[in-house]
Amino acid sequence: MAATRNLSNWTLAHEIAVNANFCIKHEDFPQNSFAGTVKQIVHKAFWDHLESELNEDPPEYEHAIKLFEEIKEILLSFLTPGANRIHNQICEVLDTDLIRQQAEHNAVDIPGLANYIINTMGKLCAPVRDNDIKQLKATDNIVELLRQIFHVLDLMKVDMANYTIKSLRPYLWHNLVDYERTKFQEILEETPSALNLTTEWIKESIEDELSSISDESSSSPGADSSSKPIISPTLVLNNGYLKLLQWDYCKTIPETLITDEVRLQELREKLNQLKIIACISLITNNMVGAAIVDVPDFADQLKRISLPLLEGMNKKSFDLKEALNAIGVQICSKVNKSLTERGLPTLSEEMQSNLMGQIAHIVEKNNPVCSLIDKRIQLFLRSLLALPGVQKCMPTMPGGLSVIQAEMEFVGSQYASIVNFNKKVYGPFYANILRKLLFPEAPIEKAEAETAGN
């Protein structure tokens, strides 16, 4: 339970700090759902019962008094420390004991209390709720008014929570590295296996690097195969981070990256889409480049054709081949239209068929164009991770990616931000794992120095 609590606090703090759009939303059950139907029936029964009590002769006020008591507590929860005057006023006007005494003499001024509550809500609410307050003032039925007061108070609770989140964000960001590292250490103490997946992730990256070095040695005549390969811990980590963009998110991500799993998955999906666009552009330029060389902004036109048809391409129900066929047809149409406008002959049937066929073949496994673009995307991202943390400029964009350069730089900056922050937080944990896997006989200080130096 302690580990679960720490995990919840850890992930929430991270999300608030790094996600500028993070907020709490007021959500309700859909009305046509079972839960929504049950809630609607129960609430209607409650408010109908309250209405029948207030219509009795003499009226029965007990349920209404409990509602006023609850409203008082909600209003007091909105106050900041030091707001003594309004605090005392709310307690005085919504004094439950006084209201109960008035009820015994049938002297409760419910409309007056409701009007005071609405005016107080108007003073405490965010500007976005001003219209809701106006609507409350226009409601005559007292039971419906109380019902709507609770609805607006629920919205105000969400507003207050989001205001608090916004206020906390700069403080959390400033202290987030130490906070996350401390929280993860607490989780690790409660659950010693909390680094198992991370260790396996780093181990796989080491094995990939050793395999790459072995391939290079075998292809280099005269290489000394007996010498022990030297592997950079930083290179191992960077290779591991790159693998996350090809990760099968049906399996569990390393523990140290849980807080960024959704963001990494979104980046992977965006990169897949950009890769397809770059492949389409490369194929089109290779096949009909002469026909479009004089067409201004053809690359942007190609993106405008492709992006809508590739929307949602990472969903299981998405038919990529069908989308590529549609893109191929539209590209042929666009090229032919441009040629016609310039008084040139349109593409032959054979040329159009070949172009659409090659675009459709992008989906095939080991497609050479797709493999080439994928390697160049990996090269760009690898170069990006190799840059010093203080350097703001982007590495040179590899050939074939100019059509998606702006998008790649944007995605790359988001990716580098996630990676660099993750290194800051979990660097000590990674250093310890790398020491055990790469330098089993070296003292931990030496391994950590090696990690920092690289």
CSV table of C-alpha atoms in Angstrom, one decimal, residues 232-234 427-428 430-432 434-435 439 442-454:
chain,number,residue,atom,x,y,z
A,232,SER,CA,30.1,3.7,-23.5
A,233,PRO,CA,27.4,3.7,-20.8
A,234,THR,CA,25.9,6.8,-22.3
A,427,GLY,CA,20.9,8.7,-13.5
A,428,PRO,CA,22.1,7.2,-10.1
A,430,TYR,CA,21.1,3.7,-14.2
A,431,ALA,CA,24.7,4.1,-13.1
A,432,ASN,CA,24.3,1.3,-10.5
A,434,LEU,CA,25.4,-0.3,-15.7
A,435,ARG,CA,28.2,-0.8,-13.1
A,439,PHE,CA,32.0,-3.2,-14.8
A,442,ALA,CA,34.9,-1.9,-10.7
A,443,PRO,CA,33.9,0.2,-7.7
A,444,ILE,CA,30.7,2.1,-8.1
A,445,GLU,CA,32.4,5.5,-8.0
A,446,LYS,CA,34.4,4.6,-11.1
A,447,ALA,CA,31.3,3.5,-13.0
A,448,GLU,CA,29.4,6.6,-12.1
A,449,ALA,CA,32.3,8.8,-13.2
A,450,GLU,CA,32.4,6.8,-16.5
A,451,THR,CA,28.7,7.4,-17.0
A,452,ALA,CA,29.0,11.1,-16.3
A,453,GLY,CA,32.0,11.5,-18.4
A,454,ASN,CA,30.4,10.0,-21.5
